[in-house]
Structures are given as C-alpha cells and as structure tokens.
C-alpha cells in the first residue's frame, strides 16, 4: 500500500506481481478500484456553455450519453487538470477529475461557477459524488464477463455490444443500478462503473470471480504508459499546454480559429496562438526495439 492523494492505494495485490498483473489485463480481465477519482455532476440550462468555457472541447456537438477526454485550462493555456466528460443531455454532464488535483479543481470550479452564475441567466449547479465507488473492469474479456451480470429489464438483458467505446448508460448490474461507461485508462476494452456508496463493496465482491484479477496502481500506470496515455503531474501540468502535450485533438475543430465566437474558452488566446505558430517542445512517444538498455 502507498499513500496517494489522501488515500492508501495498492500498488499490487498479494500473490500477483506487477508484470503478471499487466499481462493479465492485456490478455484477460482485471478489476481496478479507482474510487479515489473525483466524480461530479454539472446540471442546468447553462451546463454546456459553462463547460465549453472551462474546456476547449466541442460539447454542444457531442451526442447524448457520449464521453470525451478533455482538459481544464488556465488563462495561460496551461492545464489545470485532465478530465473525462460524459454528456447525458445538454443540461447534465457527468465529469471525472483526478484525485491528486482535487483541491485545485474544486477551488477552480467554485470560483468559475460563481462568476458564471453571477453574470448569466442560464444557471449551473455542481454536485460532487462524495464517497461513491468507481471501479474499472478492463481487458479483452471484460465485456463477455460483465454481460453475465447484466440484470433482466422487462424480460430481456441489455446487450453490452450496444454500448460502444465512449458511450454510457444506466444499467442494473449484479442487482445494483449503476452508471456504466465503455472505456478506461489502460488502452484495453473495458468499463468504468460508478456505484452508490452503500453498494460498492458488496458489488465488487460479486464481480470479483475467476477470471477477474484485482489490479493495482503499478499495472494501471504501466498499462496507460504503454498505451501512450497522459498522467497529470508527469506528462501534464500547469506549465504545459494541450498543444505541447500532444492533445491538440481535444480542441474542437471549429474552436481553433483565434477571434472566432467559438474560440471563447479560457486560455484560447495562448493555446490557439501555439497552434498557429508552433511550440518549442512537445510530448512524444518512443518505441524501444529489442531489450531495454541497462546500466552496468
């Protein structure tokens, strides 16, 4: 166990090494406890416009029950945090942010919500899902395995094949109504499942059966690194822009023109100037061929 963002988190689980855990997720199915992440709802007539002010994403065009990776930007163009935003409808968004940035994010949200609600008639409300569980079932066998726990609804079970990557739905799984999103942060197929506080432990025990293997922070980090996914504090920080981070793709195409009405997000001047003029540094990935170099 190691301290992480105010929690005690498992690097590995007893009897399973880091490498074996990594390989198991790549070949079968692993279960991660990611309940340390901060879950939010933003609701109200101004929810879409508010979140399009805080991020460079094109949320208005995002279909209902769809998710996108995004970034919270500072006026300098630096990244306050990276986040996954799920649009339930234009007036409701489910947002997940990093535990390690909790205080900074909540302070930013509070300040910007006040600024928005003081100057707009289309108000926005913010709810933090305190103590809610969040588990990630990841691996090529995740869908087939989880399908066996989908409860009957009106005589038929929901087919998880309909829940394609980046989509979400409220489903009854193993007797619990849960928010189920297709995706994860391992580069594998899988699901992130949000659960009420009173149900999380018992639900996880029901799901944790062969071939599911509990997986810790060590495997989660190596899996995301292998998949080329960013980690805040390592690849991203307040001095790094989405252009420098190789995340230009999170900026909506129609929001990339300086001075346009669509380019109204915080940090737009700095970020769009970088797109136009280029940057001095940029995150890249390296593929090592053959055995890794070792020091003598």
PDB file of C-alpha atoms in Angstrom:
ATOM      1  CA  UNK A   1       0.000   0.000   0.000  1.00  0.00           C
ATOM      2  CA  UNK A   2       1.196   3.504  -0.790  1.00  0.00           C
ATOM      3  CA  UNK A   3      -0.191   6.965   0.051  1.00  0.00           C
ATOM      4  CA  UNK A   4      -1.793   8.635  -2.964  1.00  0.00           C
ATOM      5  CA  UNK A   5      -3.891  11.825  -2.984  1.00  0.00           C
ATOM      6  CA  UNK A   6      -5.016  11.270   0.596  1.00  0.00           C
ATOM      7  CA  UNK A   7      -5.782   7.572   0.112  1.00  0.00           C
ATOM      8  CA  UNK A   8      -3.911   4.344   0.819  1.00  0.00           C
ATOM      9  CA  UNK A   9      -3.738   2.631  -2.568  1.00  0.00           C
ATOM     10  CA  UNK A  10      -2.449  -0.846  -3.511  1.00  0.00           C
ATOM     11  CA  UNK A  11       0.498  -0.947  -5.901  1.00  0.00           C
ATOM     12  CA  UNK A  12      -0.033  -4.692  -6.334  1.00  0.00           C
ATOM     13  CA  UNK A  13      -2.164  -7.378  -4.741  1.00  0.00           C
ATOM     14  CA  UNK A  14      -0.862 -10.359  -2.772  1.00  0.00           C
ATOM     15  CA  UNK A  15       0.421 -13.191  -4.924  1.00  0.00           C
ATOM     16  CA  UNK A  16       0.365 -11.225  -8.182  1.00  0.00           C
ATOM     17  CA  UNK A  17       3.402  -9.290  -9.372  1.00  0.00           C
ATOM     18  CA  UNK A  18       3.308  -6.091 -11.373  1.00  0.00           C
ATOM     19  CA  UNK A  19       4.289  -7.687 -14.695  1.00  0.00           C
ATOM     20  CA  UNK A  20       1.858 -10.592 -14.324  1.00  0.00           C
ATOM     21  CA  UNK A  21      -0.943  -8.177 -13.449  1.00  0.00           C
ATOM     22  CA  UNK A  22      -0.145  -6.037 -16.502  1.00  0.00           C
ATOM     23  CA  UNK A  23      -0.155  -9.078 -18.795  1.00  0.00           C
ATOM     24  CA  UNK A  24      -3.390 -10.406 -17.287  1.00  0.00           C
ATOM     25  CA  UNK A  25      -5.249  -7.188 -18.132  1.00  0.00           C
ATOM     26  CA  UNK A  26      -3.871  -7.309 -21.677  1.00  0.00           C
ATOM     27  CA  UNK A  27      -4.955 -10.918 -22.175  1.00  0.00           C
ATOM     28  CA  UNK A  28      -7.976 -11.422 -19.914  1.00  0.00           C
ATOM     29  CA  UNK A  29      -9.724  -9.076 -17.438  1.00  0.00           C
ATOM     30  CA  UNK A  30      -8.613  -7.071 -14.423  1.00  0.00           C
ATOM     31  CA  UNK A  31     -10.519  -5.044 -11.834  1.00  0.00           C
ATOM     32  CA  UNK A  32      -9.205  -1.678 -10.619  1.00  0.00           C
ATOM     33  CA  UNK A  33     -10.515   0.337  -7.686  1.00  0.00           C
ATOM     34  CA  UNK A  34     -10.448   3.935  -8.952  1.00  0.00           C
ATOM     35  CA  UNK A  35     -12.807   5.326  -6.337  1.00  0.00           C
ATOM     36  CA  UNK A  36     -10.193   7.931  -5.397  1.00  0.00           C
ATOM     37  CA  UNK A  37     -11.090   9.819  -8.592  1.00  0.00           C
ATOM     38  CA  UNK A  38     -13.471  12.745  -8.103  1.00  0.00           C
ATOM     39  CA  UNK A  39     -16.917  12.316  -9.663  1.00  0.00           C
ATOM     40  CA  UNK A  40     -19.137  15.316 -10.395  1.00  0.00           C
ATOM     41  CA  UNK A  41     -22.427  16.325 -11.958  1.00  0.00           C
ATOM     42  CA  UNK A  42     -22.926  19.696 -13.632  1.00  0.00           C
ATOM     43  CA  UNK A  43     -26.576  20.458 -14.250  1.00  0.00           C
ATOM     44  CA  UNK A  44     -28.628  23.346 -15.543  1.00  0.00           C
ATOM     45  CA  UNK A  45     -29.582  25.260 -18.652  1.00  0.00           C
ATOM     46  CA  UNK A  46     -26.058  26.660 -18.902  1.00  0.00           C
ATOM     47  CA  UNK A  47     -24.163  23.398 -18.350  1.00  0.00           C
ATOM     48  CA  UNK A  48     -22.973  23.003 -21.949  1.00  0.00           C
ATOM     49  CA  UNK A  49     -21.861  26.615 -22.334  1.00  0.00           C
ATOM     50  CA  UNK A  50     -20.216  26.626 -18.905  1.00  0.00           C
ATOM     51  CA  UNK A  51     -18.131  23.524 -19.595  1.00  0.00           C
ATOM     52  CA  UNK A  52     -17.255  24.829 -23.065  1.00  0.00           C
ATOM     53  CA  UNK A  53     -15.876  27.895 -21.287  1.00  0.00           C
ATOM     54  CA  UNK A  54     -13.728  25.803 -18.953  1.00  0.00           C
ATOM     55  CA  UNK A  55     -12.514  23.397 -21.661  1.00  0.00           C
ATOM     56  CA  UNK A  56     -11.687  23.578 -25.401  1.00  0.00           C
ATOM     57  CA  UNK A  57     -13.975  20.634 -26.255  1.00  0.00           C
ATOM     58  CA  UNK A  58     -16.963  20.785 -28.601  1.00  0.00           C
ATOM     59  CA  UNK A  59     -19.570  19.631 -26.117  1.00  0.00           C
ATOM     60  CA  UNK A  60     -22.552  21.081 -27.943  1.00  0.00           C
ATOM     61  CA  UNK A  61     -21.894  18.669 -30.812  1.00  0.00           C
ATOM     62  CA  UNK A  62     -21.208  15.692 -28.525  1.00  0.00           C
ATOM     63  CA  UNK A  63     -24.072  13.175 -28.767  1.00  0.00           C
ATOM     64  CA  UNK A  64     -26.063  12.308 -25.651  1.00  0.00           C
ATOM     65  CA  UNK A  65     -24.556   9.548 -23.475  1.00  0.00           C
ATOM     66  CA  UNK A  66     -21.137  10.056 -25.076  1.00  0.00           C
ATOM     67  CA  UNK A  67     -17.804  10.818 -23.438  1.00  0.00           C
ATOM     68  CA  UNK A  68     -14.686  12.737 -24.384  1.00  0.00           C
ATOM     69  CA  UNK A  69     -11.273  13.286 -22.860  1.00  0.00           C
ATOM     70  CA  UNK A  70     -10.728  16.979 -22.185  1.00  0.00           C
ATOM     71  CA  UNK A  71      -8.619  19.446 -20.208  1.00  0.00           C
ATOM     72  CA  UNK A  72      -9.404  22.242 -17.774  1.00  0.00           C
ATOM     73  CA  UNK A  73      -7.399  25.244 -18.938  1.00  0.00           C
ATOM     74  CA  UNK A  74      -5.883  28.214 -17.158  1.00  0.00           C
ATOM     75  CA  UNK A  75      -5.745  31.685 -18.789  1.00  0.00           C
ATOM     76  CA  UNK A  76      -2.074  30.978 -19.603  1.00  0.00           C
ATOM     77  CA  UNK A  77      -3.087  27.930 -21.656  1.00  0.00           C
ATOM     78  CA  UNK A  78      -1.614  25.584 -19.047  1.00  0.00           C
ATOM     79  CA  UNK A  79      -3.534  22.509 -17.951  1.00  0.00           C
ATOM     80  CA  UNK A  80      -5.176  22.644 -14.531  1.00  0.00           C
ATOM     81  CA  UNK A  81      -6.269  19.010 -14.897  1.00  0.00           C
ATOM     82  CA  UNK A  82      -7.277  16.457 -17.481  1.00  0.00           C
ATOM     83  CA  UNK A  83     -10.800  15.086 -17.263  1.00  0.00           C
ATOM     84  CA  UNK A  84     -13.351  12.792 -18.872  1.00  0.00           C
ATOM     85  CA  UNK A  85     -16.668  14.489 -19.620  1.00  0.00           C
ATOM     86  CA  UNK A  86     -19.817  12.462 -20.280  1.00  0.00           C
ATOM     87  CA  UNK A  87     -22.830  14.245 -21.736  1.00  0.00           C
ATOM     88  CA  UNK A  88     -26.138  12.790 -20.578  1.00  0.00           C
ATOM     89  CA  UNK A  89     -28.094  15.613 -22.185  1.00  0.00           C
ATOM     90  CA  UNK A  90     -27.430  19.335 -22.831  1.00  0.00           C
ATOM     91  CA  UNK A  91     -28.421  20.132 -19.237  1.00  0.00           C
ATOM     92  CA  UNK A  92     -26.489  17.365 -17.441  1.00  0.00           C
ATOM     93  CA  UNK A  93     -22.871  16.243 -17.537  1.00  0.00           C
ATOM     94  CA  UNK A  94     -21.026  13.596 -15.529  1.00  0.00           C
ATOM     95  CA  UNK A  95     -17.385  14.607 -15.078  1.00  0.00           C
ATOM     96  CA  UNK A  96     -14.430  12.703 -13.579  1.00  0.00           C
ATOM     97  CA  UNK A  97     -11.284  14.525 -12.429  1.00  0.00           C
ATOM     98  CA  UNK A  98      -8.040  13.462 -10.780  1.00  0.00           C
ATOM     99  CA  UNK A  99      -7.790  12.864  -7.042  1.00  0.00           C
ATOM    100  CA  UNK A 100      -4.347  14.448  -6.951  1.00  0.00           C
ATOM    101  CA  UNK A 101      -5.854  17.719  -8.220  1.00  0.00           C
ATOM    102  CA  UNK A 102      -8.969  17.655  -6.038  1.00  0.00           C
ATOM    103  CA  UNK A 103      -8.329  20.838  -4.056  1.00  0.00           C
ATOM    104  CA  UNK A 104      -7.180  22.814  -7.092  1.00  0.00           C
ATOM    105  CA  UNK A 105     -10.110  21.624  -9.220  1.00  0.00           C
ATOM    106  CA  UNK A 106     -12.794  22.226  -6.591  1.00  0.00           C
ATOM    107  CA  UNK A 107     -11.481  25.702  -5.862  1.00  0.00           C
ATOM    108  CA  UNK A 108     -11.457  26.478  -9.602  1.00  0.00           C
ATOM    109  CA  UNK A 109     -14.956  25.116 -10.123  1.00  0.00           C
ATOM    110  CA  UNK A 110     -16.322  27.105  -7.190  1.00  0.00           C
ATOM    111  CA  UNK A 111     -14.785  30.366  -8.419  1.00  0.00           C
ATOM    112  CA  UNK A 112     -15.878  29.875 -12.013  1.00  0.00           C
ATOM    113  CA  UNK A 113     -19.392  28.764 -11.051  1.00  0.00           C
ATOM    114  CA  UNK A 114     -19.849  31.945  -9.029  1.00  0.00           C
ATOM    115  CA  UNK A 115     -18.503  34.035 -11.886  1.00  0.00           C
ATOM    116  CA  UNK A 116     -20.822  32.287 -14.346  1.00  0.00           C
ATOM    117  CA  UNK A 117     -23.971  32.328 -12.228  1.00  0.00           C
ATOM    118  CA  UNK A 118     -23.445  35.978 -11.274  1.00  0.00           C
ATOM    119  CA  UNK A 119     -23.383  37.012 -14.934  1.00  0.00           C
ATOM    120  CA  UNK A 120     -25.683  34.534 -16.734  1.00  0.00           C
ATOM    121  CA  UNK A 121     -29.374  33.746 -16.549  1.00  0.00           C
ATOM    122  CA  UNK A 122     -28.768  30.108 -17.563  1.00  0.00           C
ATOM    123  CA  UNK A 123     -27.549  28.902 -14.162  1.00  0.00           C
ATOM    124  CA  UNK A 124     -25.386  25.854 -13.435  1.00  0.00           C
ATOM    125  CA  UNK A 125     -25.387  23.602 -10.361  1.00  0.00           C
ATOM    126  CA  UNK A 126     -22.459  21.449  -9.246  1.00  0.00           C
ATOM    127  CA  UNK A 127     -22.729  18.197  -7.286  1.00  0.00           C
ATOM    128  CA  UNK A 128     -19.746  16.223  -6.006  1.00  0.00           C
ATOM    129  CA  UNK A 129     -20.441  12.493  -5.636  1.00  0.00           C
ATOM    130  CA  UNK A 130     -18.704  12.088  -2.283  1.00  0.00           C
ATOM    131  CA  UNK A 131     -17.790   8.512  -1.297  1.00  0.00           C
ATOM    132  CA  UNK A 132     -19.255   7.000  -4.462  1.00  0.00           C
ATOM    133  CA  UNK A 133     -17.428   3.959  -5.757  1.00  0.00           C
ATOM    134  CA  UNK A 134     -15.754   3.822  -9.152  1.00  0.00           C
ATOM    135  CA  UNK A 135     -14.322   0.581 -10.483  1.00  0.00           C
ATOM    136  CA  UNK A 136     -12.722  -0.154 -13.823  1.00  0.00           C
ATOM    137  CA  UNK A 137     -13.171  -3.583 -15.375  1.00  0.00           C
ATOM    138  CA  UNK A 138     -10.509  -3.743 -18.086  1.00  0.00           C
ATOM    139  CA  UNK A 139      -9.307  -6.253 -20.644  1.00  0.00           C
ATOM    140  CA  UNK A 140     -10.370  -8.073 -23.821  1.00  0.00           C
ATOM    141  CA  UNK A 141     -12.658 -10.397 -21.848  1.00  0.00           C
ATOM    142  CA  UNK A 142     -14.330  -7.609 -19.850  1.00  0.00           C
ATOM    143  CA  UNK A 143     -17.462  -7.290 -21.995  1.00  0.00           C
ATOM    144  CA  UNK A 144     -18.243 -11.000 -22.157  1.00  0.00           C
ATOM    145  CA  UNK A 145     -17.657 -11.340 -18.431  1.00  0.00           C
ATOM    146  CA  UNK A 146     -19.747  -8.334 -17.386  1.00  0.00           C
ATOM    147  CA  UNK A 147     -22.578  -9.387 -19.690  1.00  0.00           C
ATOM    148  CA  UNK A 148     -23.238 -12.294 -17.350  1.00  0.00           C
ATOM    149  CA  UNK A 149     -24.077  -9.848 -14.548  1.00  0.00           C
ATOM    150  CA  UNK A 150     -26.452  -7.602 -16.510  1.00  0.00           C
ATOM    151  CA  UNK A 151     -29.895  -7.904 -14.915  1.00  0.00           C
ATOM    152  CA  UNK A 152     -33.086  -8.578 -16.800  1.00  0.00           C
ATOM    153  CA  UNK A 153     -35.115  -5.486 -17.665  1.00  0.00           C
ATOM    154  CA  UNK A 154     -38.654  -6.241 -18.778  1.00  0.00           C
ATOM    155  CA  UNK A 155     -37.760  -9.792 -19.702  1.00  0.00           C
ATOM    156  CA  UNK A 156     -34.565  -9.073 -21.659  1.00  0.00           C
ATOM    157  CA  UNK A 157     -30.977  -8.261 -20.735  1.00  0.00           C
ATOM    158  CA  UNK A 158     -29.224  -5.197 -22.140  1.00  0.00           C
ATOM    159  CA  UNK A 159     -26.673  -6.220 -24.777  1.00  0.00           C
ATOM    160  CA  UNK A 160     -23.350  -4.587 -23.915  1.00  0.00           C
ATOM    161  CA  UNK A 161     -22.385  -4.747 -27.595  1.00  0.00           C
ATOM    162  CA  UNK A 162     -24.671  -1.729 -27.990  1.00  0.00           C
ATOM    163  CA  UNK A 163     -22.516   0.182 -25.518  1.00  0.00           C
ATOM    164  CA  UNK A 164     -19.652   1.039 -27.850  1.00  0.00           C
ATOM    165  CA  UNK A 165     -16.441   2.846 -26.845  1.00  0.00           C
ATOM    166  CA  UNK A 166     -17.113   6.276 -25.373  1.00  0.00           C
ATOM    167  CA  UNK A 167     -20.795   5.576 -24.680  1.00  0.00           C
ATOM    168  CA  UNK A 168     -22.542   5.291 -21.314  1.00  0.00           C
ATOM    169  CA  UNK A 169     -25.822   4.058 -19.858  1.00  0.00           C
ATOM    170  CA  UNK A 170     -27.566   3.494 -16.542  1.00  0.00           C
ATOM    171  CA  UNK A 171     -27.862  -0.266 -16.146  1.00  0.00           C
ATOM    172  CA  UNK A 172     -28.760  -2.726 -13.439  1.00  0.00           C
ATOM    173  CA  UNK A 173     -25.617  -4.827 -12.939  1.00  0.00           C
ATOM    174  CA  UNK A 174     -25.490  -7.579 -10.311  1.00  0.00           C
ATOM    175  CA  UNK A 175     -28.539  -6.108  -8.615  1.00  0.00           C
ATOM    176  CA  UNK A 176     -27.317  -2.504  -8.477  1.00  0.00           C
ATOM    177  CA  UNK A 177     -28.338   0.438 -10.646  1.00  0.00           C
ATOM    178  CA  UNK A 178     -25.034   1.840 -11.885  1.00  0.00           C
ATOM    179  CA  UNK A 179     -23.603   4.342 -14.344  1.00  0.00           C
ATOM    180  CA  UNK A 180     -21.669   2.252 -16.849  1.00  0.00           C
ATOM    181  CA  UNK A 181     -19.256   3.873 -19.318  1.00  0.00           C
ATOM    182  CA  UNK A 182     -17.391   1.957 -22.035  1.00  0.00           C
ATOM    183  CA  UNK A 183     -13.747   2.928 -21.773  1.00  0.00           C
ATOM    184  CA  UNK A 184     -10.965   3.191 -19.254  1.00  0.00           C
ATOM    185  CA  UNK A 185      -7.356   4.296 -18.979  1.00  0.00           C
ATOM    186  CA  UNK A 186      -5.426   1.163 -19.854  1.00  0.00           C
ATOM    187  CA  UNK A 187      -5.622   1.073 -23.647  1.00  0.00           C
ATOM    188  CA  UNK A 188      -7.838  -2.015 -23.362  1.00  0.00           C
ATOM    189  CA  UNK A 189     -11.536  -2.530 -23.864  1.00  0.00           C
ATOM    190  CA  UNK A 190     -13.497  -2.230 -20.670  1.00  0.00           C
ATOM    191  CA  UNK A 191     -15.905  -0.309 -18.475  1.00  0.00           C
ATOM    192  CA  UNK A 192     -15.828   2.272 -15.704  1.00  0.00           C
ATOM    193  CA  UNK A 193     -18.720   1.699 -13.310  1.00  0.00           C
ATOM    194  CA  UNK A 194     -19.938   4.292 -10.816  1.00  0.00           C
ATOM    195  CA  UNK A 195     -21.675   2.845  -7.756  1.00  0.00           C
ATOM    196  CA  UNK A 196     -23.595   4.211  -4.742  1.00  0.00           C
ATOM    197  CA  UNK A 197     -21.511   4.258  -1.528  1.00  0.00           C
ATOM    198  CA  UNK A 198     -23.664   1.665   0.228  1.00  0.00           C
ATOM    199  CA  UNK A 199     -23.334  -0.836  -2.634  1.00  0.00           C
ATOM    200  CA  UNK A 200     -19.709  -0.580  -3.742  1.00  0.00           C
ATOM    201  CA  UNK A 201     -18.012  -3.195  -1.538  1.00  0.00           C
ATOM    202  CA  UNK A 202     -20.632  -5.929  -1.887  1.00  0.00           C
ATOM    203  CA  UNK A 203     -20.982  -5.307  -5.627  1.00  0.00           C
ATOM    204  CA  UNK A 204     -17.232  -5.588  -6.135  1.00  0.00           C
ATOM    205  CA  UNK A 205     -17.147  -8.867  -4.210  1.00  0.00           C
ATOM    206  CA  UNK A 206     -19.845 -10.277  -6.504  1.00  0.00           C
ATOM    207  CA  UNK A 207     -17.892  -9.264  -9.611  1.00  0.00           C
ATOM    208  CA  UNK A 208     -14.526 -10.489  -8.357  1.00  0.00           C
ATOM    209  CA  UNK A 209     -14.624 -14.056  -9.592  1.00  0.00           C
ATOM    210  CA  UNK A 210     -12.410 -16.017 -11.989  1.00  0.00           C
ATOM    211  CA  UNK A 211     -11.015 -14.894 -14.403  1.00  0.00           C
ATOM    212  CA  UNK A 212     -11.147 -11.382 -12.907  1.00  0.00           C
ATOM    213  CA  UNK A 213      -7.922 -10.437 -11.162  1.00  0.00           C
ATOM    214  CA  UNK A 214      -7.558  -7.455  -8.802  1.00  0.00           C
ATOM    215  CA  UNK A 215      -5.111  -4.962 -10.289  1.00  0.00           C
ATOM    216  CA  UNK A 216      -3.227  -2.152  -8.566  1.00  0.00           C
ATOM    217  CA  UNK A 217      -1.644   1.208  -9.316  1.00  0.00           C
ATOM    218  CA  UNK A 218       1.558  -0.307 -10.704  1.00  0.00           C
ATOM    219  CA  UNK A 219      -0.239  -2.133 -13.519  1.00  0.00           C
ATOM    220  CA  UNK A 220      -2.542   0.819 -14.155  1.00  0.00           C
ATOM    221  CA  UNK A 221       0.454   3.096 -14.647  1.00  0.00           C
ATOM    222  CA  UNK A 222       2.395   0.753 -16.947  1.00  0.00           C
ATOM    223  CA  UNK A 223      -0.736  -0.031 -18.983  1.00  0.00           C
ATOM    224  CA  UNK A 224      -1.562   3.644 -19.565  1.00  0.00           C
ATOM    225  CA  UNK A 225       2.101   4.372 -20.386  1.00  0.00           C
ATOM    226  CA  UNK A 226       2.209   1.521 -22.896  1.00  0.00           C
ATOM    227  CA  UNK A 227      -0.972   2.932 -24.473  1.00  0.00           C
ATOM    228  CA  UNK A 228       0.536   6.433 -24.698  1.00  0.00           C
ATOM    229  CA  UNK A 229      -1.985   7.978 -22.273  1.00  0.00           C
ATOM    230  CA  UNK A 230      -1.062  11.072 -20.247  1.00  0.00           C
ATOM    231  CA  UNK A 231      -0.599  11.227 -16.479  1.00  0.00           C
ATOM    232  CA  UNK A 232      -1.115  14.526 -14.686  1.00  0.00           C
ATOM    233  CA  UNK A 233       1.994  15.640 -12.810  1.00  0.00           C
ATOM    234  CA  UNK A 234       4.176  13.621 -15.154  1.00  0.00           C
ATOM    235  CA  UNK A 235       3.143  14.485 -18.726  1.00  0.00           C
ATOM    236  CA  UNK A 236       0.759  17.339 -17.865  1.00  0.00           C
ATOM    237  CA  UNK A 237       0.946  20.309 -15.516  1.00  0.00           C
ATOM    238  CA  UNK A 238       0.060  23.976 -15.221  1.00  0.00           C
ATOM    239  CA  UNK A 239       3.036  24.984 -17.372  1.00  0.00           C
ATOM    240  CA  UNK A 240       2.148  22.613 -20.212  1.00  0.00           C
ATOM    241  CA  UNK A 241      -0.480  23.397 -22.850  1.00  0.00           C
ATOM    242  CA  UNK A 242      -2.588  20.810 -24.717  1.00  0.00           C
ATOM    243  CA  UNK A 243      -0.566  21.614 -27.860  1.00  0.00           C
ATOM    244  CA  UNK A 244       2.711  20.853 -26.078  1.00  0.00           C
ATOM    245  CA  UNK A 245       1.166  17.737 -24.515  1.00  0.00           C
ATOM    246  CA  UNK A 246       0.174  16.298 -27.891  1.00  0.00           C
ATOM    247  CA  UNK A 247      -3.502  16.794 -27.055  1.00  0.00           C
ATOM    248  CA  UNK A 248      -4.457  19.272 -29.774  1.00  0.00           C
ATOM    249  CA  UNK A 249      -7.092  16.746 -30.831  1.00  0.00           C
ATOM    250  CA  UNK A 250      -9.177  17.512 -27.718  1.00  0.00           C
ATOM    251  CA  UNK A 251      -9.716  21.049 -29.062  1.00  0.00           C
ATOM    252  CA  UNK A 252     -12.852  21.132 -31.217  1.00  0.00           C
ATOM    253  CA  UNK A 253     -12.007  21.817 -34.867  1.00  0.00           C
ATOM    254  CA  UNK A 254     -14.488  24.683 -35.026  1.00  0.00           C
ATOM    255  CA  UNK A 255     -12.883  26.200 -31.903  1.00  0.00           C
ATOM    256  CA  UNK A 256      -9.349  26.538 -33.291  1.00  0.00           C
ATOM    257  CA  UNK A 257      -9.647  29.941 -35.005  1.00  0.00           C
ATOM    258  CA  UNK A 258      -8.407  32.913 -32.998  1.00  0.00           C
ATOM    259  CA  UNK A 259     -11.040  35.590 -32.604  1.00  0.00           C
ATOM    260  CA  UNK A 260     -13.983  33.397 -33.606  1.00  0.00           C
ATOM    261  CA  UNK A 261     -17.071  33.216 -31.405  1.00  0.00           C
ATOM    262  CA  UNK A 262     -16.365  29.514 -30.857  1.00  0.00           C
ATOM    263  CA  UNK A 263     -12.870  30.273 -29.518  1.00  0.00           C
ATOM    264  CA  UNK A 264     -14.258  31.624 -26.264  1.00  0.00           C
ATOM    265  CA  UNK A 265     -12.766  29.116 -23.836  1.00  0.00           C
ATOM    266  CA  UNK A 266     -10.371  30.081 -21.052  1.00  0.00           C
ATOM    267  CA  UNK A 267      -6.795  30.099 -22.357  1.00  0.00           C
ATOM    268  CA  UNK A 268      -7.867  30.271 -26.007  1.00  0.00           C
ATOM    269  CA  UNK A 269      -5.522  33.101 -26.992  1.00  0.00           C
ATOM    270  CA  UNK A 270      -2.443  31.301 -25.711  1.00  0.00           C
ATOM    271  CA  UNK A 271      -3.382  27.830 -26.979  1.00  0.00           C
ATOM    272  CA  UNK A 272      -4.582  28.868 -30.441  1.00  0.00           C
ATOM    273  CA  UNK A 273      -1.517  31.039 -30.931  1.00  0.00           C
ATOM    274  CA  UNK A 274       0.578  27.911 -30.342  1.00  0.00           C
ATOM    275  CA  UNK A 275      -1.407  26.004 -32.960  1.00  0.00           C
ATOM    276  CA  UNK A 276      -0.776  28.816 -35.422  1.00  0.00           C
ATOM    277  CA  UNK A 277       2.895  29.489 -34.648  1.00  0.00           C
ATOM    278  CA  UNK A 278       4.102  26.166 -33.299  1.00  0.00           C
ATOM    279  CA  UNK A 279       5.773  25.251 -29.998  1.00  0.00           C
ATOM    280  CA  UNK A 280       9.336  24.797 -28.761  1.00  0.00           C
ATOM    281  CA  UNK A 281       8.649  21.497 -27.003  1.00  0.00           C
ATOM    282  CA  UNK A 282       6.179  18.662 -27.444  1.00  0.00           C
ATOM    283  CA  UNK A 283       5.384  15.338 -25.786  1.00  0.00           C
ATOM    284  CA  UNK A 284       6.330  12.392 -27.989  1.00  0.00           C
ATOM    285  CA  UNK A 285       6.338   8.628 -27.562  1.00  0.00           C
ATOM    286  CA  UNK A 286       9.316   6.351 -28.088  1.00  0.00           C
ATOM    287  CA  UNK A 287       9.111   2.711 -29.126  1.00  0.00           C
ATOM    288  CA  UNK A 288      12.055   0.634 -27.908  1.00  0.00           C
ATOM    289  CA  UNK A 289      13.086  -2.239 -30.181  1.00  0.00           C
ATOM    290  CA  UNK A 290      14.928  -5.143 -28.607  1.00  0.00           C
ATOM    291  CA  UNK A 291      15.872  -5.455 -24.927  1.00  0.00           C
ATOM    292  CA  UNK A 292      15.896  -2.257 -22.866  1.00  0.00           C
ATOM    293  CA  UNK A 293      19.193  -0.513 -22.192  1.00  0.00           C
ATOM    294  CA  UNK A 294      20.664  -1.390 -18.810  1.00  0.00           C
ATOM    295  CA  UNK A 295      23.305   0.376 -16.754  1.00  0.00           C
ATOM    296  CA  UNK A 296      26.406  -1.523 -15.736  1.00  0.00           C
TER     297      UNK A 296
END
